[in-house]
Tab-separated table of C-alpha atoms in Angstrom:
chain	number	residue	atom	x	y	z
V	1	UNK	CA	38.380	-148.812	-122.680
V	2	UNK	CA	40.716	-149.316	-120.984
V	3	UNK	CA	43.613	-150.714	-123.040
V	4	UNK	CA	44.092	-153.907	-119.468
V	5	UNK	CA	41.167	-156.140	-119.741
V	6	UNK	CA	38.607	-155.113	-117.618
V	7	UNK	CA	37.987	-156.507	-114.468
V	8	UNK	CA	34.163	-155.997	-114.499
V	9	UNK	CA	32.335	-155.717	-118.306
V	10	UNK	CA	28.570	-155.278	-118.046
V	11	UNK	CA	27.088	-155.498	-121.818
V	12	UNK	CA	23.510	-154.204	-122.426
V	13	UNK	CA	21.755	-154.595	-118.641
V	14	UNK	CA	18.191	-154.358	-118.640
V	15	UNK	CA	15.777	-155.245	-115.685
V	16	UNK	CA	12.546	-154.530	-114.379
V	17	UNK	CA	9.769	-155.180	-111.376
V	18	UNK	CA	7.175	-155.145	-114.393
V	19	UNK	CA	6.349	-152.038	-115.981
V	20	UNK	CA	8.739	-149.239	-116.720
V	21	UNK	CA	12.029	-150.783	-116.600
V	22	UNK	CA	14.519	-149.780	-113.707
V	23	UNK	CA	17.563	-150.120	-115.436
V	24	UNK	CA	16.901	-149.624	-119.438
V	25	UNK	CA	20.145	-150.502	-121.116
V	26	UNK	CA	23.348	-149.636	-119.112
V	27	UNK	CA	27.198	-150.661	-120.039
V	28	UNK	CA	30.145	-149.921	-117.993
V	29	UNK	CA	33.508	-151.731	-118.169
V	30	UNK	CA	36.510	-151.102	-115.117
V	31	UNK	CA	39.891	-151.772	-115.454
V	32	UNK	CA	41.711	-153.117	-112.679
V	33	UNK	CA	43.045	-150.307	-110.178
V	34	UNK	CA	40.502	-147.632	-111.317
V	35	UNK	CA	36.867	-146.470	-109.567
V	36	UNK	CA	33.916	-146.256	-111.632
V	37	UNK	CA	31.460	-143.915	-109.866
V	38	UNK	CA	27.971	-144.192	-110.778
V	39	UNK	CA	26.199	-140.529	-109.684
V	40	UNK	CA	22.703	-139.627	-109.939
V	41	UNK	CA	19.492	-138.627	-108.569
V	42	UNK	CA	17.758	-141.351	-105.943
V	43	UNK	CA	15.555	-143.404	-107.442
V	44	UNK	CA	17.627	-143.738	-110.514
V	45	UNK	CA	18.499	-147.484	-110.464
V	46	UNK	CA	22.348	-146.877	-109.804
V	47	UNK	CA	21.589	-149.250	-106.613
V	48	UNK	CA	19.652	-151.789	-108.734
V	49	UNK	CA	22.920	-151.816	-111.587
V	50	UNK	CA	25.119	-152.591	-108.208
V	51	UNK	CA	23.095	-155.388	-107.430
V	52	UNK	CA	22.965	-156.604	-110.997
V	53	UNK	CA	26.648	-156.331	-111.228
V	54	UNK	CA	26.931	-158.220	-107.830
V	55	UNK	CA	24.839	-161.430	-108.809
V	56	UNK	CA	22.259	-160.377	-106.605
V	57	UNK	CA	19.940	-159.826	-109.141
V	58	UNK	CA	19.690	-161.700	-112.250
V	59	UNK	CA	18.948	-159.300	-115.991
V	60	UNK	CA	16.434	-159.590	-117.921
V	61	UNK	CA	18.772	-158.962	-121.173
V	62	UNK	CA	22.413	-158.201	-121.182
V	63	UNK	CA	25.045	-159.818	-119.490
V	64	UNK	CA	28.191	-159.102	-116.654
V	65	UNK	CA	31.361	-160.675	-116.533
V	66	UNK	CA	33.530	-160.396	-113.661
V	67	UNK	CA	37.033	-161.878	-113.209
V	68	UNK	CA	37.760	-162.287	-109.852
V	69	UNK	CA	35.811	-162.765	-106.244
V	70	UNK	CA	33.476	-159.705	-105.744
V	71	UNK	CA	33.457	-158.118	-102.491
V	72	UNK	CA	30.407	-155.687	-101.322
V	73	UNK	CA	29.626	-152.946	-99.075
V	74	UNK	CA	26.552	-152.016	-98.452
V	75	UNK	CA	24.743	-148.805	-98.013
V	76	UNK	CA	24.240	-149.508	-93.961
V	77	UNK	CA	27.561	-151.377	-92.875
V	78	UNK	CA	25.540	-154.851	-92.379
V	79	UNK	CA	27.641	-155.696	-89.351
V	80	UNK	CA	25.934	-159.627	-88.023
V	81	UNK	CA	25.395	-158.368	-84.298
V	82	UNK	CA	26.261	-161.994	-82.637
V	83	UNK	CA	29.714	-161.820	-84.383
V	84	UNK	CA	32.737	-159.804	-83.032
V	85	UNK	CA	34.271	-157.388	-85.955
V	86	UNK	CA	36.667	-160.288	-86.740
V	87	UNK	CA	34.316	-162.985	-86.907
V	88	UNK	CA	31.965	-161.102	-89.451
V	89	UNK	CA	35.424	-160.393	-91.584
V	90	UNK	CA	35.779	-164.361	-90.807
V	91	UNK	CA	32.343	-165.043	-92.418
V	92	UNK	CA	33.681	-163.834	-95.543
V	93	UNK	CA	36.381	-166.407	-95.691
V	94	UNK	CA	34.232	-169.013	-93.813
V	95	UNK	CA	31.707	-168.337	-97.287
V	96	UNK	CA	34.522	-168.768	-99.675
V	97	UNK	CA	35.967	-172.059	-98.153
V	98	UNK	CA	39.369	-170.535	-96.788
V	99	UNK	CA	40.796	-172.634	-94.232
V	100	UNK	CA	40.210	-171.686	-90.643
V	101	UNK	CA	43.942	-171.820	-90.308
V	102	UNK	CA	44.837	-168.870	-92.426
V	103	UNK	CA	42.113	-166.683	-91.041
V	104	UNK	CA	44.333	-164.793	-88.866
V	105	UNK	CA	46.753	-164.234	-91.375
V	106	UNK	CA	44.372	-162.205	-93.768
V	107	UNK	CA	42.242	-160.851	-90.454
V	108	UNK	CA	44.834	-159.043	-88.350
V	109	UNK	CA	46.879	-157.369	-91.498
V	110	UNK	CA	42.581	-156.264	-93.102
V	111	UNK	CA	41.922	-154.816	-89.372
V	112	UNK	CA	45.426	-152.466	-89.114
V	113	UNK	CA	44.650	-151.697	-92.643
V	114	UNK	CA	41.237	-149.586	-91.685
V	115	UNK	CA	42.626	-148.339	-88.723
V	116	UNK	CA	40.472	-151.180	-86.387
V	117	UNK	CA	43.558	-153.001	-84.993
V	118	UNK	CA	42.438	-152.568	-81.334
V	119	UNK	CA	38.576	-153.659	-82.189
V	120	UNK	CA	38.497	-157.237	-83.445
V	121	UNK	CA	36.965	-158.551	-80.046
V	122	UNK	CA	34.465	-155.832	-80.247
V	123	UNK	CA	30.491	-156.551	-80.992
V	124	UNK	CA	29.368	-154.479	-83.614
V	125	UNK	CA	26.714	-152.710	-81.023
V	126	UNK	CA	30.168	-151.478	-79.822
V	127	UNK	CA	31.032	-149.640	-82.293
V	128	UNK	CA	30.897	-145.566	-83.263
V	129	UNK	CA	29.284	-145.389	-86.733
V	130	UNK	CA	32.313	-144.440	-88.394
V	131	UNK	CA	34.226	-147.807	-86.922
V	132	UNK	CA	31.014	-149.755	-88.412
V	133	UNK	CA	31.300	-148.758	-91.935
V	134	UNK	CA	35.389	-149.662	-91.699
V	135	UNK	CA	34.204	-153.170	-90.148
V	136	UNK	CA	32.558	-153.567	-93.217
V	137	UNK	CA	34.647	-152.146	-95.410
V	138	UNK	CA	37.104	-154.617	-94.492
V	139	UNK	CA	34.770	-157.452	-94.184
V	140	UNK	CA	34.343	-156.377	-98.352
V	141	UNK	CA	38.381	-156.778	-98.782
V	142	UNK	CA	38.280	-160.285	-96.943
V	143	UNK	CA	38.442	-162.056	-99.473
V	144	UNK	CA	41.165	-159.741	-101.843
V	145	UNK	CA	38.582	-158.785	-104.364
V	146	UNK	CA	39.244	-158.366	-108.020
V	147	UNK	CA	36.138	-156.215	-107.462
V	148	UNK	CA	34.742	-153.797	-104.765
V	149	UNK	CA	31.008	-152.590	-105.541
V	150	UNK	CA	30.149	-149.953	-102.713
V	151	UNK	CA	26.711	-148.953	-102.294
V	152	UNK	CA	26.918	-145.193	-100.599
V	153	UNK	CA	29.128	-146.413	-98.112
V	154	UNK	CA	29.441	-143.377	-96.283
V	155	UNK	CA	26.010	-141.983	-97.195
V	156	UNK	CA	24.994	-141.475	-93.296
V	157	UNK	CA	28.141	-140.264	-91.733
V	158	UNK	CA	29.029	-136.706	-90.788
V	159	UNK	CA	31.063	-134.962	-93.122
V	160	UNK	CA	34.261	-134.794	-92.219
V	161	UNK	CA	34.199	-138.265	-90.510
V	162	UNK	CA	33.286	-139.114	-94.570
V	163	UNK	CA	36.693	-137.139	-95.879
V	164	UNK	CA	38.616	-139.475	-93.477
V	165	UNK	CA	37.193	-142.538	-94.778
V	166	UNK	CA	37.391	-141.620	-98.416
V	167	UNK	CA	41.208	-140.772	-97.960
V	168	UNK	CA	41.028	-144.418	-95.830
V	169	UNK	CA	39.426	-145.747	-99.164
V	170	UNK	CA	42.052	-144.693	-101.526
V	171	UNK	CA	44.694	-146.213	-99.719
V	172	UNK	CA	42.815	-149.396	-99.445
V	173	UNK	CA	42.192	-150.084	-102.812
V	174	UNK	CA	45.061	-150.962	-104.606
V	175	UNK	CA	44.890	-152.693	-107.870
V	176	UNK	CA	41.280	-153.765	-106.667
V	177	UNK	CA	38.494	-152.461	-109.198
V	178	UNK	CA	35.494	-150.599	-107.804
V	179	UNK	CA	31.643	-149.337	-108.761
V	180	UNK	CA	30.911	-146.946	-106.667
V	181	UNK	CA	27.232	-145.581	-105.932
V	182	UNK	CA	26.633	-142.444	-104.568
V	183	UNK	CA	24.365	-138.889	-104.952
V	184	UNK	CA	27.188	-136.822	-103.149
V	185	UNK	CA	29.288	-134.892	-106.537
V	186	UNK	CA	32.160	-134.124	-104.446
V	187	UNK	CA	32.952	-138.108	-102.649
V	188	UNK	CA	32.210	-138.665	-107.025
V	189	UNK	CA	35.388	-135.918	-107.895
V	190	UNK	CA	37.549	-137.526	-104.837
V	191	UNK	CA	36.966	-141.397	-105.419
V	192	UNK	CA	36.081	-141.744	-108.999
V	193	UNK	CA	38.508	-142.225	-112.132
V	194	UNK	CA	35.533	-141.900	-114.078
V	195	UNK	CA	32.018	-140.436	-113.525
V	196	UNK	CA	28.889	-142.000	-115.105
V	197	UNK	CA	26.127	-139.296	-114.431
V	198	UNK	CA	22.454	-141.396	-114.395
V	199	UNK	CA	19.284	-139.948	-115.185
V	200	UNK	CA	15.642	-142.438	-115.084
V	201	UNK	CA	16.194	-145.798	-116.171
V	202	UNK	CA	20.155	-145.731	-115.569
V	203	UNK	CA	21.150	-144.232	-118.891
V	204	UNK	CA	23.997	-142.161	-118.942
V	205	UNK	CA	24.138	-138.946	-119.582
V	206	UNK	CA	27.392	-138.231	-119.203
V	207	UNK	CA	30.582	-140.309	-118.717
V	208	UNK	CA	33.521	-137.427	-117.102
V	209	UNK	CA	36.777	-138.395	-116.903
V	210	UNK	CA	38.776	-137.616	-113.300
V	211	UNK	CA	42.528	-137.713	-114.069
V	212	UNK	CA	43.852	-136.160	-110.795
V	213	UNK	CA	46.219	-138.152	-109.189
V	214	UNK	CA	45.785	-139.755	-106.062
V	215	UNK	CA	45.951	-139.592	-102.689
V	216	UNK	CA	43.139	-136.725	-103.327
V	217	UNK	CA	42.470	-134.420	-100.112
V	218	UNK	CA	41.916	-131.086	-99.315
V	219	UNK	CA	43.994	-129.322	-101.667
V	220	UNK	CA	41.990	-131.626	-104.700
V	221	UNK	CA	39.133	-130.037	-103.309
V	222	UNK	CA	40.049	-126.736	-103.427
V	223	UNK	CA	41.431	-126.496	-107.135
V	224	UNK	CA	39.852	-125.377	-109.796
V	225	UNK	CA	40.040	-127.977	-111.883
V	226	UNK	CA	37.870	-129.978	-109.165
V	227	UNK	CA	35.659	-126.827	-109.383
V	228	UNK	CA	35.291	-127.111	-112.913
V	229	UNK	CA	34.288	-130.961	-112.990
V	230	UNK	CA	32.000	-130.457	-110.290
V	231	UNK	CA	30.367	-127.728	-112.815
V	232	UNK	CA	30.186	-130.355	-115.235
V	233	UNK	CA	28.474	-133.253	-113.390
V	234	UNK	CA	25.730	-130.171	-111.681
V	235	UNK	CA	25.197	-129.658	-115.309
V	236	UNK	CA	24.295	-133.121	-116.570
V	237	UNK	CA	22.727	-133.537	-113.261
V	238	UNK	CA	20.447	-130.779	-114.410
V	239	UNK	CA	19.858	-132.028	-118.166
B	1	UNK	CA	17.310	-147.136	-53.933
B	2	UNK	CA	16.260	-148.634	-57.432
B	3	UNK	CA	13.927	-151.387	-55.775
B	4	UNK	CA	12.439	-148.566	-53.124
B	5	UNK	CA	9.117	-148.312	-55.288
B	6	UNK	CA	8.468	-151.370	-55.749
B	7	UNK	CA	9.076	-152.690	-51.727
B	8	UNK	CA	6.521	-149.247	-51.553
B	9	UNK	CA	3.937	-150.815	-53.786
B	10	UNK	CA	4.150	-154.017	-51.935
B	11	UNK	CA	3.722	-152.600	-48.870
B	12	UNK	CA	0.780	-150.494	-49.696
B	13	UNK	CA	-0.754	-154.154	-51.301
B	14	UNK	CA	-0.058	-155.837	-47.794
B	15	UNK	CA	-1.780	-153.015	-45.653
B	16	UNK	CA	-5.057	-152.725	-48.252
B	17	UNK	CA	-4.720	-157.072	-48.103
B	18	UNK	CA	-4.409	-156.953	-44.223
B	19	UNK	CA	-7.478	-153.882	-43.817
B	20	UNK	CA	-9.397	-155.959	-46.026
B	21	UNK	CA	-9.038	-158.630	-43.820
B	22	UNK	CA	-9.394	-156.964	-40.786
B	23	UNK	CA	-12.657	-155.693	-42.788
B	24	UNK	CA	-13.828	-158.446	-43.512
B	25	UNK	CA	-13.175	-160.555	-40.337
B	26	UNK	CA	-14.221	-163.736	-42.076
B	27	UNK	CA	-12.137	-167.183	-42.788
B	28	UNK	CA	-12.452	-167.208	-46.020
B	29	UNK	CA	-10.093	-163.724	-46.324
B	30	UNK	CA	-7.237	-164.230	-43.693
B	31	UNK	CA	-4.644	-161.801	-43.005
B	32	UNK	CA	-1.587	-161.456	-43.984
B	33	UNK	CA	0.319	-162.332	-40.754
B	34	UNK	CA	-2.265	-165.785	-40.935
B	35	UNK	CA	-0.849	-166.989	-44.234
B	36	UNK	CA	2.749	-166.449	-43.300
B	37	UNK	CA	1.902	-168.296	-40.002
B	38	UNK	CA	0.735	-170.867	-42.286
B	39	UNK	CA	3.739	-170.692	-44.671
B	40	UNK	CA	5.959	-171.115	-41.990
B	41	UNK	CA	4.161	-174.440	-40.578
B	42	UNK	CA	4.171	-176.000	-43.849
B	43	UNK	CA	7.478	-175.302	-44.381
B	44	UNK	CA	8.523	-176.740	-41.272
B	45	UNK	CA	6.498	-179.884	-41.886
B	46	UNK	CA	8.076	-179.846	-45.308
B	47	UNK	CA	4.714	-180.800	-47.240
B	48	UNK	CA	4.913	-177.809	-49.075
B	49	UNK	CA	8.710	-178.684	-50.015
B	50	UNK	CA	7.458	-182.107	-51.613
B	51	UNK	CA	4.449	-180.980	-53.442
B	52	UNK	CA	6.930	-177.801	-54.869
B	53	UNK	CA	9.055	-180.776	-55.898
B	54	UNK	CA	6.233	-182.855	-57.765
B	55	UNK	CA	5.031	-179.677	-59.416
B	56	UNK	CA	8.587	-178.298	-60.262
B	57	UNK	CA	9.590	-181.996	-61.621
B	58	UNK	CA	6.261	-182.171	-63.557
B	59	UNK	CA	7.214	-178.600	-65.164
B	60	UNK	CA	10.579	-179.564	-66.141
B	61	UNK	CA	9.780	-183.329	-67.951
B	62	UNK	CA	7.132	-181.374	-69.820
B	63	UNK	CA	8.560	-178.436	-70.430
B	64	UNK	CA	11.583	-180.372	-71.951
B	65	UNK	CA	9.369	-182.246	-74.193
B	66	UNK	CA	7.741	-179.224	-75.279
B	67	UNK	CA	10.936	-177.372	-76.109
B	68	UNK	CA	12.260	-180.033	-78.048
B	69	UNK	CA	9.082	-180.395	-79.915
B	70	UNK	CA	8.452	-176.978	-80.395
B	71	UNK	CA	12.430	-176.180	-81.617
B	72	UNK	CA	12.033	-179.200	-84.068
B	73	UNK	CA	8.520	-179.092	-85.146
B	74	UNK	CA	9.215	-174.574	-85.684
B	75	UNK	CA	12.592	-175.634	-87.910
B	76	UNK	CA	10.345	-177.725	-89.619
B	77	UNK	CA	7.730	-175.513	-90.010
B	78	UNK	CA	10.458	-172.618	-91.560
B	79	UNK	CA	12.350	-174.453	-93.247
B	80	UNK	CA	10.367	-177.365	-94.839
B	81	UNK	CA	8.180	-175.525	-97.696
B	82	UNK	CA	5.364	-176.935	-98.550
B	83	UNK	CA	5.202	-179.408	-96.354
B	84	UNK	CA	5.818	-177.380	-93.603
B	85	UNK	CA	3.144	-174.670	-94.416
B	86	UNK	CA	0.812	-178.184	-94.056
B	87	UNK	CA	2.200	-179.008	-90.419
B	88	UNK	CA	1.343	-175.215	-89.445
B	89	UNK	CA	-1.745	-175.300	-91.055
B	90	UNK	CA	-2.834	-178.572	-88.696
B	91	UNK	CA	-0.626	-176.906	-85.555
B	92	UNK	CA	-2.900	-173.546	-86.191
B	93	UNK	CA	-6.244	-175.924	-85.383
B	94	UNK	CA	-5.143	-177.271	-82.332
B	95	UNK	CA	-3.444	-174.052	-81.058
B	96	UNK	CA	-6.700	-172.423	-79.890
B	97	UNK	CA	-7.976	-175.170	-77.292
B	98	UNK	CA	-6.972	-174.023	-74.524
B	99	UNK	CA	-4.541	-176.764	-71.967
B	100	UNK	CA	-7.228	-176.800	-69.671
B	101	UNK	CA	-9.959	-178.570	-72.090
B	102	UNK	CA	-7.360	-181.401	-72.655
B	103	UNK	CA	-7.420	-182.865	-68.888
B	104	UNK	CA	-10.619	-184.777	-69.477
B	105	UNK	CA	-8.803	-186.546	-72.662
B	106	UNK	CA	-5.363	-186.545	-70.725
B	107	UNK	CA	-7.066	-188.425	-67.930
B	108	UNK	CA	-8.211	-190.849	-70.255
B	109	UNK	CA	-5.199	-191.726	-72.148
B	110	UNK	CA	-2.634	-191.231	-69.502
B	111	UNK	CA	-5.082	-191.827	-65.817
B	112	UNK	CA	-4.431	-189.372	-62.615
B	113	UNK	CA	-0.735	-188.513	-62.067
B	114	UNK	CA	2.496	-188.011	-63.672
B	115	UNK	CA	1.771	-188.826	-67.190
B	116	UNK	CA	-1.462	-186.526	-67.518
B	117	UNK	CA	0.089	-183.934	-65.981
B	118	UNK	CA	3.485	-183.766	-68.411
B	119	UNK	CA	0.955	-184.114	-71.315
B	120	UNK	CA	-1.189	-181.080	-70.151
B	121	UNK	CA	2.223	-179.084	-69.094
B	122	UNK	CA	3.137	-180.418	-73.070
B	123	UNK	CA	0.323	-178.546	-74.455
B	124	UNK	CA	0.764	-175.602	-72.201
B	125	UNK	CA	4.364	-175.030	-73.158
B	126	UNK	CA	4.424	-176.590	-76.663
B	127	UNK	CA	2.655	-173.729	-79.633
B	128	UNK	CA	4.380	-170.446	-77.671
B	129	UNK	CA	7.576	-171.926	-78.268
B	130	UNK	CA	6.787	-173.891	-81.829
B	131	UNK	CA	5.060	-170.649	-82.974
B	132	UNK	CA	7.795	-168.320	-82.076
B	133	UNK	CA	10.345	-170.672	-83.669
B	134	UNK	CA	8.421	-171.110	-87.027
B	135	UNK	CA	7.661	-167.023	-87.154
B	136	UNK	CA	11.666	-166.667	-86.536
B	137	UNK	CA	13.422	-168.868	-88.717
B	138	UNK	CA	11.278	-167.989	-91.373
B	139	UNK	CA	11.218	-164.009	-90.790
B	140	UNK	CA	15.273	-163.254	-90.967
B	141	UNK	CA	15.813	-159.700	-92.177
B	142	UNK	CA	16.016	-159.520	-95.549
B	143	UNK	CA	19.305	-157.209	-95.312
B	144	UNK	CA	21.571	-160.418	-93.720
B	145	UNK	CA	20.320	-162.840	-96.588
B	146	UNK	CA	21.419	-160.292	-98.904
B	147	UNK	CA	24.329	-160.031	-97.111
B	148	UNK	CA	25.415	-163.702	-96.789
B	149	UNK	CA	24.415	-164.026	-100.474
B	150	UNK	CA	26.479	-161.476	-101.851
B	151	UNK	CA	29.417	-163.021	-99.733
B	152	UNK	CA	28.791	-166.263	-101.927
B	153	UNK	CA	27.439	-168.311	-98.208
B	154	UNK	CA	25.579	-172.365	-99.218
B	155	UNK	CA	21.986	-172.647	-97.369
B	156	UNK	CA	23.780	-174.233	-94.907
B	157	UNK	CA	26.124	-171.711	-93.961
B	158	UNK	CA	23.326	-169.195	-94.184
B	159	UNK	CA	21.608	-171.397	-91.788
B	160	UNK	CA	24.351	-171.967	-89.139
B	161	UNK	CA	25.736	-168.416	-89.052
B	162	UNK	CA	22.847	-165.941	-90.002
B	163	UNK	CA	19.356	-167.427	-90.045
B	164	UNK	CA	19.556	-169.673	-86.564
B	165	UNK	CA	21.512	-166.475	-84.482
B	166	UNK	CA	19.191	-163.987	-85.960
B	167	UNK	CA	16.013	-165.952	-84.786
B	168	UNK	CA	17.601	-166.733	-81.413
B	169	UNK	CA	16.422	-163.960	-79.792
B	170	UNK	CA	12.520	-164.803	-80.508
B	171	UNK	CA	13.125	-168.430	-79.928
B	172	UNK	CA	14.634	-167.381	-76.157
B	173	UNK	CA	11.054	-165.156	-75.974
B	174	UNK	CA	9.256	-168.390	-76.943
B	175	UNK	CA	11.202	-170.796	-74.106
B	176	UNK	CA	10.490	-167.862	-71.797
B	177	UNK	CA	6.713	-167.468	-72.506
B	178	UNK	CA	6.318	-171.293	-73.032
B	179	UNK	CA	7.892	-171.760	-69.327
B	180	UNK	CA	5.314	-169.327	-67.630
B	181	UNK	CA	2.413	-171.106	-69.490
B	182	UNK	CA	4.136	-173.996	-68.607
B	183	UNK	CA	3.524	-173.359	-64.608
B	184	UNK	CA	-0.013	-172.330	-65.754
B	185	UNK	CA	-0.475	-175.363	-67.077
B	186	UNK	CA	0.466	-177.714	-64.824
B	187	UNK	CA	-1.513	-176.491	-61.867
B	188	UNK	CA	-4.566	-176.918	-63.982
B	189	UNK	CA	-3.409	-180.141	-64.244
B	190	UNK	CA	-2.951	-180.667	-60.962
B	191	UNK	CA	-5.879	-179.099	-59.379
B	192	UNK	CA	-8.062	-181.730	-61.499
B	193	UNK	CA	-5.872	-184.693	-62.157
B	194	UNK	CA	-3.226	-185.254	-59.925
B	195	UNK	CA	-2.822	-186.733	-56.292
B	196	UNK	CA	0.191	-184.876	-55.401
B	197	UNK	CA	1.695	-181.303	-56.373
B	198	UNK	CA	0.881	-177.543	-55.574
B	199	UNK	CA	-2.285	-177.558	-57.313
B	200	UNK	CA	-3.233	-180.448	-55.844
B	201	UNK	CA	-2.123	-178.633	-51.945
B	202	UNK	CA	-4.636	-176.073	-52.977
B	203	UNK	CA	-7.557	-178.444	-54.077
B	204	UNK	CA	-7.229	-180.425	-50.420
B	205	UNK	CA	-6.859	-176.710	-48.522
B	206	UNK	CA	-10.093	-175.824	-50.353
B	207	UNK	CA	-12.280	-178.549	-49.366
B	208	UNK	CA	-11.089	-178.657	-46.011
B	209	UNK	CA	-11.860	-174.533	-45.700
B	210	UNK	CA	-8.341	-173.515	-45.318
B	211	UNK	CA	-7.938	-170.489	-46.787
B	212	UNK	CA	-4.707	-170.016	-45.433
B	213	UNK	CA	-3.248	-172.676	-46.936
B	214	UNK	CA	-4.442	-172.142	-50.554
B	215	UNK	CA	-3.042	-168.804	-50.353
B	216	UNK	CA	0.053	-170.238	-48.845
B	217	UNK	CA	-0.218	-172.612	-52.190
B	218	UNK	CA	-0.738	-169.740	-54.730
B	219	UNK	CA	1.920	-167.773	-53.509
B	220	UNK	CA	4.287	-170.544	-53.699
B	221	UNK	CA	3.269	-171.148	-57.551
B	222	UNK	CA	3.951	-166.756	-57.544
B	223	UNK	CA	7.401	-167.191	-55.992
B	224	UNK	CA	8.383	-170.347	-58.154
B	225	UNK	CA	6.681	-168.970	-61.879
B	226	UNK	CA	9.143	-165.583	-60.740
B	227	UNK	CA	12.490	-167.677	-59.829
B	228	UNK	CA	12.154	-169.389	-63.230
B	229	UNK	CA	11.231	-166.556	-65.419
B	230	UNK	CA	14.387	-164.863	-63.504
B	231	UNK	CA	17.051	-167.602	-64.461
B	232	UNK	CA	15.548	-167.864	-67.933
B	233	UNK	CA	16.123	-164.119	-68.765
B	234	UNK	CA	19.206	-164.420	-67.029
B	235	UNK	CA	20.371	-167.918	-69.131
B	236	UNK	CA	18.730	-165.414	-72.263
B	237	UNK	CA	20.904	-162.213	-71.488
B	238	UNK	CA	24.047	-164.327	-71.221
B	239	UNK	CA	23.492	-167.006	-74.083
B	240	UNK	CA	21.740	-164.127	-76.444
B	241	UNK	CA	23.673	-161.313	-75.498
B	242	UNK	CA	22.425	-159.428	-78.707
B	243	UNK	CA	18.815	-159.508	-78.089
B	244	UNK	CA	17.026	-156.653	-76.816
B	245	UNK	CA	15.947	-156.566	-73.279
B	246	UNK	CA	13.026	-158.363	-71.879
């Protein structure tokens, strides 16, 4: 537990669709500027936990506390095809009741931050996969969220693009707390400060701390410490 | 060059028609040339244009009423919960009744003329518009609704910025199909319940055994329907650019 007050805290969450619980007893706590990664095999309930944290699902038991606004990046970019990139980001501001006069001052820096300064007027169907994912990230960051929830946001991209966006994301987070769902061990070790290895029912099999300084790039991926942690994660996943 | 296959098929159809007419050598199957000659005559004396304008006006009035009713009741069906489903069940009983079956009632209620024709056009165009609107608004993809919820959007904002634009391609398709059916319905109405219009003109030529005139009337309907369909597609392309090509 961090000495700083956590931004997002989940206590003893339980959720199911009838029958065996998808999430049996899950707790988590993330401090400002920290990234917690949920790593586990497909179907173990990672995405369900994320939806519980976002308030999109109501837990059967337990509680979620989030201090400040939440941003969410889905597995697919989920850009609304009838809006331009700028309008998609504007939709997040409109939903939060931000006055229209303030939009430009918030959208333009965000577009520049994710490298889409030139693409604000483009519609989603004219964007590449990487551009669409960055636009989605910009929308998730539009309200300067205290907590960013990400559900395998780079899962459908090619490895080179994924690495580049992982680098962009490290720069974009700042003091935002983040919870990242992935089944990619390398991604977990590049982005995460803490990796929770999950098993069936979202039971926590292992808790791995990643102390490497940011930004973490090629040198970190090739380091002995990275390989040692990867072995530790693999061991926990194989249990 | 892209139109070449169309031109070749059209030329082949005309050739088959001309050969059939030459072989039959009967007034019931005039040659393409005789039909073209009759069309020019009818254009010259203005009668064809007067009747085309009468049909066009009936289509526009009946179709506009159908579009307003289809959009409103479709939205009500999709968004008004149990009451909406009740409305849908009642309309589903009326939907299979073809517009032509309404003609006797239309004449009894509105007499011969514009009123009954507007009503038949309304019936013909209303149901495809209503069904598409009701379906499109109630079948908004969950992924977009979930996104809207994750951003904390109010139900009203979600309706305006997500549900309505998401439904727009299907709504536009319903409006286009409704327009096609409006043309079919107006001719049905005019064949039996009007004293002007292209349907009425076709009927008059049939009674006078002027087959060329019948075919000119039919081809005029085809040309007008095709033209309005093309305009509708172009509008759809401009107003709903995110819709898949129709």
